[in-house]
Amino acid sequence: MKLTQIASLINAKVENLKQDIEIKALKSIESATEQDLTFIKDPKKLTKTKAGAILTPSFIENLDIPQLIVEKPDIAFYKLIEIFYPEERQEGFISERAVIGKNVSIANSAVISEYVVIKDNVKIGKNTVVYPFSYIGENTEIGDNCIIYPSVVIYKDTKIGNNVIIHSGAVIASDGFGYYQEGNQRKKIKHVGKVIIEDDVEIGANTTIDRALVDYTIIKRGTKIDNLVMVGHNCKIGENTVLVSQVGIAGSCNIGNNVILAGQVGVADHITITDNVIVTAKSGVGSSITESGIYGSSINAIEWKKWKRVMSVIYKLPEIIKKFKVE
Amino acid sequence: MKLTQIASLINAKVENLKQDIEIKALKSIESATEQDLTFIKDPKKLTKTKAGAILTPSFIENLDIPQLIVEKPDIAFYKLIEIFYPEERQEGFISERAVIGKNVSIANSAVISEYVVIKDNVKIGKNTVVYPFSYIGENTEIGDNCIIYPSVVIYKDTKIGNNVIIHSGAVIASDGFGYYQEGNQRKKIKHVGKVIIEDDVEIGANTTIDRALVDYTIIKRGTKIDNLVMVGHNCKIGENTVLVSQVGIAGSCNIGNNVILAGQVGVADHITITDNVIVTAKSGVGSSITESGIYGSSINAIEWKKWKRVMSVIYKLPEIIKKFKVE
Amino acid sequence: MKLTQIASLINAKVENLKQDIEIKALKSIESATEQDLTFIKDPKKLTKTKAGAILTPSFIENLDIPQLIVEKPDIAFYKLIEIFYPEERQEGFISERAVIGKNVSIANSAVISEYVVIKDNVKIGKNTVVYPFSYIGENTEIGDNCIIYPSVVIYKDTKIGNNVIIHSGAVIASDGFGYYQEGNQRKKIKHVGKVIIEDDVEIGANTTIDRALVDYTIIKRGTKIDNLVMVGHNCKIGENTVLVSQVGIAGSCNIGNNVILAGQVGVADHITITDNVIVTAKSGVGSSITESGIYGSSINAIEWKKWKRVMSVIYKLPEIIKKFKVE
């Protein structure tokens, strides 16, 4: 695509245009070469580039290549990715190697790949694509324009909205983790509730979302979940919330809208987190958070020799403080 | 089911019974409506309910609906779930789309679904159900009444007892993580041991349990493992122990009976934890625990601005303490 | 195998040999019985053994069984495992139940099992074995002598070198986790980069490695990754590096060569870690590490009653310190 054509697609002003070069690929600033377009968010950070052209928020002096000036070069770049690498739409298709149960309704435009198993009373909406080795349990409903990548397992009774993406290895609606004591033994509490996933949700690879006891676990509209996340039974996760990789949320939590739980955060059971909360990576949430804001308890790694000394002091803090009669 | 019929099943005393209503479903106290039965453990916490009837440990004044008085309403509720939503037993069946190796013994009452692969010299016991896309490696034995959900992978030489449930995506008996240094390179240590899973164990979705070097990794009777847990090679996990989601146990650990490791706990290699220990969520166990009790090292998230100040002080603790000549 | 034969294979000196016994199996020191060979690294730690013979770095007085003296008994033992339990090489084979796309090149000696799906334009090298239920996306290249265990998902455009082992449930090249804000909504950033896995890499069960935005995520030669690890989009992981179970690395990190990240370590995005760094288990890396060495921020679990007191003091540290006018 010609540079001027690109510029007009994203409403960019072009500077340094000597020749309307052909852009072959979109690349990062480190890897771009002369036929590639790249972008920079902060022009002051530009050290060097071999790129053929660059998206930038303001004109960069001493940079000889064509510059496309646009307010948000990163977003312009993301939009160009969509144009440069369009999704190939497959035609609606049901493989003969798929196993389809009774009373299943599949939209004509949906794609059911080889080695998919769909159990009884399932509905699959328009343009939804189900990749190989995915299993869709009884009474499950999947909306329009969803992508179910290979090896996703959806247990029965699940309700999935439109435009939902589920990555490989994710397990939806496995049993909640609950037992009661009977004598010496732990007896399994049967979980007969369901999982509801609303529109525009994305679920990462190998993430697990457990079914509720009798009601439902719900992931609300627009929420994005990364890989290897655990959402416990009966949790309610709000709208436009972000759960970064390896987050774990125990049972019966209420997470608000526009919440961000950074990587490896843990949330204890029955916790409520209000809207617009950010919890920093690796922190533990053991009490409910009722005011919006940023919370955390993570400690940054330092030299181990120094940290070991810190750790040994930490254990003695109560006695030290007491000795000084501070408290 | 009629309310009086329910009451007699769980030996409950009925109060406020004006009419023997028909209960359609079991629901939580938040979601129950007039044809639903719910339960409450602590009647003082009852704010309101639209339920048709309630299980309660003691009569609640000012609550107009029928009350079923029973010592442990939660357990009564769990038992009713089993009655209201009975498991449908499939007849014994081996799908033509399953691939079965040589010298495989499958009980007549077992269900082997489509797209299951069972390798040579495998035994599968009575009433055991294997769902699609599960792989059972050579020389593996699975007992009676087990459920192997879709997409479980069991590597060879595994021994699984009776009444074991393995959820989707779990990987049993993958290689232990071990290498030795040879010059500049890490050489793989071949793991030829096995995994043994005793009776009444449940294993969560996407959990991984590694095979031993030459002996076995063992999960003993009645132990319950949640989703996304890692059990390293050569670990011995005791009876009736609970490993909550995202727990990680490094190689060659000895975990006792009736231990509870809460969510995201990590245990270093070669650690021993005695019986009846609880480790609180997110804690790290770096030394063996030889006395029963509750242990932990988790820190609850607080306002990030405050925590950052705490963190900066923490690093300087040894010098501060020294300055005060406390130690 | 006769004991003297074993000794000659590993260049060991034999002591206490009364009779050239037949060794049936290799076992750990706890489980070995009279027909088994075991090993000990530190003879002082030997309490008792029922083993038939032992590998040891120096002669042990008062131990009546045959002793094979060898400098590194552990490594000798690992090498004997390879000899005692040789890998059975399957002949090259493509199952009729595999689904193979267009323009796919598979070496004659490769094994493609039943229920494998290989999409268009894929290349698979010599002696590579692909187990059932594995999915290999378009334009993917897999080198020689690789093992792809059951239920591995490799999204399109992935490049995998020689001698790579990928364990079950691993997901390679799923989308990077990135969104941009548009009004009230998070819009998905399309990730069209790839994943490159170099020679001699091993990837654990249920580990996930995300594809890059436009360039590539790379795992360099000889690096070993354990189970349930997350490697974010655009990460560069160096050579001979070790990522232990449940490690999480956020997007765009640069991890050096010969780095060891112990279990459950988390690394924030855009972090650089130089060569020869060890980070202790459970630590968080929030700033780049530019000098080789050992780093950490983990705290060892202690009695919960004591720890709770410590925790309550920790929160007040800044005020306490201020009161003492230390800072």
XYZ file of C-alpha atoms in Angstrom, chain C:
327
model
C 21.940 -56.118 33.546
C 24.906 -57.402 35.510
C 26.483 -55.028 37.997
C 29.935 -55.207 36.422
C 28.409 -54.403 33.047
C 26.746 -51.324 34.563
C 30.017 -50.316 36.213
C 31.863 -50.439 32.937
C 29.181 -48.353 31.182
C 29.699 -45.487 33.599
C 33.379 -46.058 34.368
C 32.767 -46.831 38.005
C 35.086 -48.630 40.383
C 33.321 -51.509 42.113
C 33.773 -52.256 45.811
C 32.180 -54.916 48.007
C 31.415 -57.091 45.023
C 30.787 -60.534 46.331
C 28.652 -61.695 43.479
C 27.913 -60.088 40.133
C 24.206 -59.581 40.777
C 21.586 -58.849 38.157
C 20.062 -55.360 38.495
C 16.404 -55.291 37.550
C 15.520 -51.644 38.133
C 16.780 -48.220 39.111
C 15.159 -46.871 42.241
C 15.441 -44.106 44.789
C 17.222 -44.823 48.039
C 13.890 -45.067 49.883
C 12.259 -47.539 47.554
C 15.122 -49.687 46.234
C 15.108 -53.357 47.173
C 17.637 -56.115 46.643
C 17.505 -56.283 42.864
C 17.616 -52.511 42.434
C 20.426 -50.056 41.974
C 20.201 -46.662 43.657
C 22.455 -43.652 44.173
C 23.493 -41.210 46.869
C 25.101 -37.816 46.369
C 26.148 -37.278 49.943
C 27.167 -40.558 51.635
C 26.995 -38.942 55.071
C 23.243 -38.646 54.612
C 22.832 -42.383 54.148
C 20.701 -43.752 56.948
C 19.732 -47.102 55.545
C 18.927 -48.810 52.289
C 17.623 -52.151 51.180
C 19.100 -51.606 47.736
C 21.060 -54.357 46.034
C 23.789 -51.919 45.045
C 24.546 -48.208 45.227
C 26.272 -45.496 43.225
C 28.311 -43.309 45.550
C 31.020 -40.651 45.218
C 33.191 -42.336 47.880
C 33.366 -45.666 49.634
C 30.955 -46.007 52.535
C 32.228 -47.961 55.516
C 29.751 -50.270 57.222
C 27.673 -50.595 54.101
C 27.670 -54.175 53.103
C 26.247 -53.958 49.601
C 28.229 -53.569 46.370
C 29.264 -49.955 45.846
C 29.945 -48.352 42.465
C 32.296 -45.434 43.068
C 31.858 -42.653 40.561
C 32.517 -38.927 40.801
C 28.954 -37.793 40.057
C 26.621 -40.619 41.066
C 23.483 -38.614 40.283
C 24.522 -37.978 36.695
C 25.699 -41.564 36.300
C 22.262 -42.643 37.520
C 20.512 -40.354 34.988
C 22.601 -41.833 32.211
C 21.740 -45.355 33.332
C 18.041 -44.442 33.179
C 18.482 -43.747 29.460
C 20.046 -47.170 29.005
C 17.609 -49.114 31.184
C 14.526 -47.476 29.698
C 15.308 -46.780 26.053
C 12.810 -44.802 24.002
C 10.946 -46.969 21.550
C 11.193 -45.320 18.178
C 8.013 -45.568 16.165
C 8.334 -45.883 12.400
C 7.237 -42.908 10.319
C 3.472 -42.939 9.961
C 0.559 -40.675 9.129
C -2.742 -41.831 10.609
C -5.767 -41.906 8.336
C -7.595 -40.189 11.128
C -5.311 -37.184 10.967
C -6.604 -34.220 8.976
C -3.860 -32.723 6.831
C -4.215 -29.415 4.967
C -2.866 -28.330 1.591
C 0.780 -27.905 0.793
C 1.929 -29.709 3.913
C 5.360 -31.337 3.998
C 5.907 -34.144 6.479
C 9.204 -36.063 6.709
C 8.886 -39.806 6.078
C 10.175 -40.614 9.517
C 7.693 -38.345 11.296
C 4.718 -39.766 13.193
C 1.365 -38.041 12.842
C -1.067 -39.775 15.180
C -4.815 -40.209 14.893
C -6.874 -37.106 15.544
C -4.190 -34.622 14.731
C -5.154 -31.561 12.713
C -2.497 -29.951 10.551
C -3.505 -26.870 8.580
C -2.144 -25.563 5.281
C 1.504 -24.832 4.497
C 2.938 -26.670 7.481
C 6.353 -28.380 7.493
C 7.246 -31.172 9.892
C 10.812 -32.460 10.159
C 12.435 -35.845 10.580
C 11.579 -38.150 13.476
C 9.169 -35.639 14.896
C 6.206 -37.223 16.703
C 2.851 -35.504 16.974
C 0.475 -37.107 19.452
C -3.340 -37.179 19.226
C -5.528 -34.084 19.614
C -2.722 -31.710 18.754
C -3.489 -28.834 16.410
C -0.887 -27.216 14.198
C -1.966 -23.951 12.612
C -1.218 -22.564 9.136
C 2.318 -21.740 8.020
C 3.893 -23.422 10.996
C 7.257 -25.090 10.770
C 8.409 -27.796 13.185
C 11.987 -29.102 12.986
C 13.513 -32.546 13.473
C 13.300 -34.822 16.513
C 10.514 -32.886 18.196
C 7.852 -34.374 20.440
C 4.441 -32.729 20.471
C 2.474 -34.447 23.237
C -1.322 -34.856 23.163
C -3.561 -31.776 23.150
C -0.948 -29.189 22.281
C -2.287 -26.201 20.353
C 0.035 -24.290 18.062
C -1.609 -21.279 16.447
C -0.540 -20.233 12.957
C 2.811 -18.847 11.762
C 4.862 -20.496 14.520
C 8.464 -21.549 13.940
C 9.810 -24.403 16.057
C 13.416 -25.648 15.854
C 14.902 -29.112 16.359
C 14.753 -31.326 19.466
C 11.902 -29.344 20.948
C 9.551 -31.047 23.410
C 6.119 -29.563 24.041
C 4.005 -31.117 26.765
C 0.266 -31.591 26.790
C -2.034 -28.646 27.044
C 0.610 -26.082 26.114
C -0.738 -23.292 23.914
C 1.732 -21.630 21.589
C 1.077 -18.333 19.824
C -2.305 -17.421 21.210
C -3.087 -13.716 20.899
C -1.161 -11.199 22.960
C -3.278 -9.563 25.635
C -3.672 -6.004 24.405
C -6.532 -3.549 24.038
C -6.935 0.119 23.423
C -9.642 2.323 24.811
C -12.287 3.675 22.463
C -14.878 5.658 24.355
C -16.238 3.340 26.963
C -14.924 0.172 25.371
C -11.751 -1.839 25.183
C -10.971 -2.674 21.554
C -8.846 -5.700 20.798
C -5.403 -5.019 19.342
C -4.932 -7.589 16.615
C -1.712 -9.534 17.106
C -0.197 -10.634 13.788
C 3.332 -11.378 14.979
C 4.555 -14.876 15.632
C 6.295 -17.171 18.100
C 9.755 -18.596 17.470
C 11.008 -21.514 19.539
C 14.630 -22.399 18.970
C 16.414 -25.769 19.217
C 16.518 -27.857 22.393
C 13.727 -25.998 24.148
C 11.294 -27.872 26.388
C 7.867 -26.449 27.199
C 5.821 -27.764 30.117
C 2.234 -28.876 30.369
C -0.436 -26.161 30.146
C 2.119 -23.410 29.603
C 1.070 -20.530 27.348
C 3.260 -18.419 25.073
C 1.598 -15.496 23.330
C 2.270 -14.255 19.809
C 3.780 -10.825 19.239
C 2.019 -7.717 17.988
C 3.929 -7.524 14.678
C 7.380 -9.051 15.291
C 7.887 -12.196 17.304
C 8.019 -13.672 20.766
C 11.128 -15.826 21.020
C 12.343 -18.630 23.274
C 16.006 -19.098 22.546
C 18.082 -22.235 22.273
C 18.291 -24.619 25.196
C 15.786 -22.850 27.422
C 13.584 -25.030 29.629
C 10.083 -24.007 30.655
C 8.067 -25.828 33.304
C 4.290 -26.301 33.601
C 1.690 -23.526 33.817
C 4.092 -20.751 32.868
C 2.909 -17.624 31.048
C 5.178 -15.865 28.552
C 3.593 -12.650 27.291
C 3.603 -11.223 23.786
C 6.858 -9.855 22.346
C 9.017 -11.355 25.088
C 12.540 -12.395 24.263
C 13.731 -15.230 26.504
C 17.472 -15.940 26.245
C 19.450 -19.159 25.883
C 19.709 -21.914 28.512
C 17.315 -20.061 30.733
C 14.968 -21.816 33.144
C 11.410 -20.746 33.897
C 10.050 -22.794 36.764
C 6.386 -23.643 37.186
C 3.771 -20.876 37.355
C 6.208 -18.117 36.437
C 4.477 -15.235 34.693
C 6.262 -12.831 32.347
C 4.266 -9.862 31.096
C 4.581 -8.430 27.593
C 7.747 -7.124 25.927
C 10.287 -8.390 28.475
C 13.885 -9.201 27.666
C 15.185 -12.069 29.762
C 18.887 -12.912 29.361
C 20.835 -16.153 29.025
C 21.302 -18.606 31.892
C 18.630 -16.920 33.939
C 16.626 -18.923 36.468
C 13.222 -17.644 37.482
C 12.075 -19.883 40.329
C 8.476 -20.976 40.837
C 5.676 -18.381 40.783
C 8.001 -15.465 40.023
C 6.270 -12.587 38.258
C 7.930 -10.124 35.897
C 6.205 -6.854 34.982
C 6.007 -5.716 31.364
C 8.919 -4.129 29.494
C 11.427 -5.411 32.066
C 14.978 -6.383 31.105
C 16.831 -9.039 33.103
C 20.490 -9.469 32.257
C 22.353 -12.794 31.916
C 23.105 -15.102 34.865
C 20.398 -13.832 37.155
C 18.507 -15.995 39.629
C 15.213 -14.763 41.029
C 13.984 -16.668 44.085
C 10.568 -18.299 44.153
C 7.464 -16.113 44.416
C 9.368 -12.838 43.978
C 8.107 -9.955 41.869
C 10.382 -8.215 39.396
C 9.089 -4.696 38.901
C 12.296 -3.018 37.734
C 14.952 -4.152 35.314
C 17.894 -6.142 36.670
C 21.136 -5.041 35.087
C 23.688 -6.929 37.169
C 24.077 -10.683 37.423
C 23.307 -12.160 40.829
C 20.524 -13.466 43.009
C 17.437 -11.357 43.623
C 14.263 -11.858 45.575
C 11.411 -10.487 47.607
C 9.795 -13.629 48.943
C 8.844 -14.063 52.581
C 8.822 -17.456 54.215
C 5.603 -18.514 55.942
C 5.658 -18.541 59.748
C 3.014 -19.173 62.398
C -0.036 -17.198 61.297
C -0.637 -15.678 64.732
C 2.865 -14.231 64.730
C 2.676 -13.193 61.098
C -0.583 -11.312 61.633
C 1.129 -9.209 64.260
C 4.019 -8.567 61.894
C 1.627 -7.581 59.132
C -0.216 -5.092 61.306
C 3.087 -3.458 62.249
C 4.291 -3.374 58.656
C 1.442 -1.121 57.610
C 2.397 1.425 60.276
C 6.126 1.390 59.600
C 6.321 4.779 57.888
C 4.612 6.502 60.821
C 6.641 4.628 63.420
C 9.879 5.510 61.662
C 8.787 9.118 61.302
C 7.948 9.353 64.978
C 11.490 8.308 65.719
C 12.800 10.901 63.286
C 14.951 8.286 61.679
C 14.515 9.481 58.174
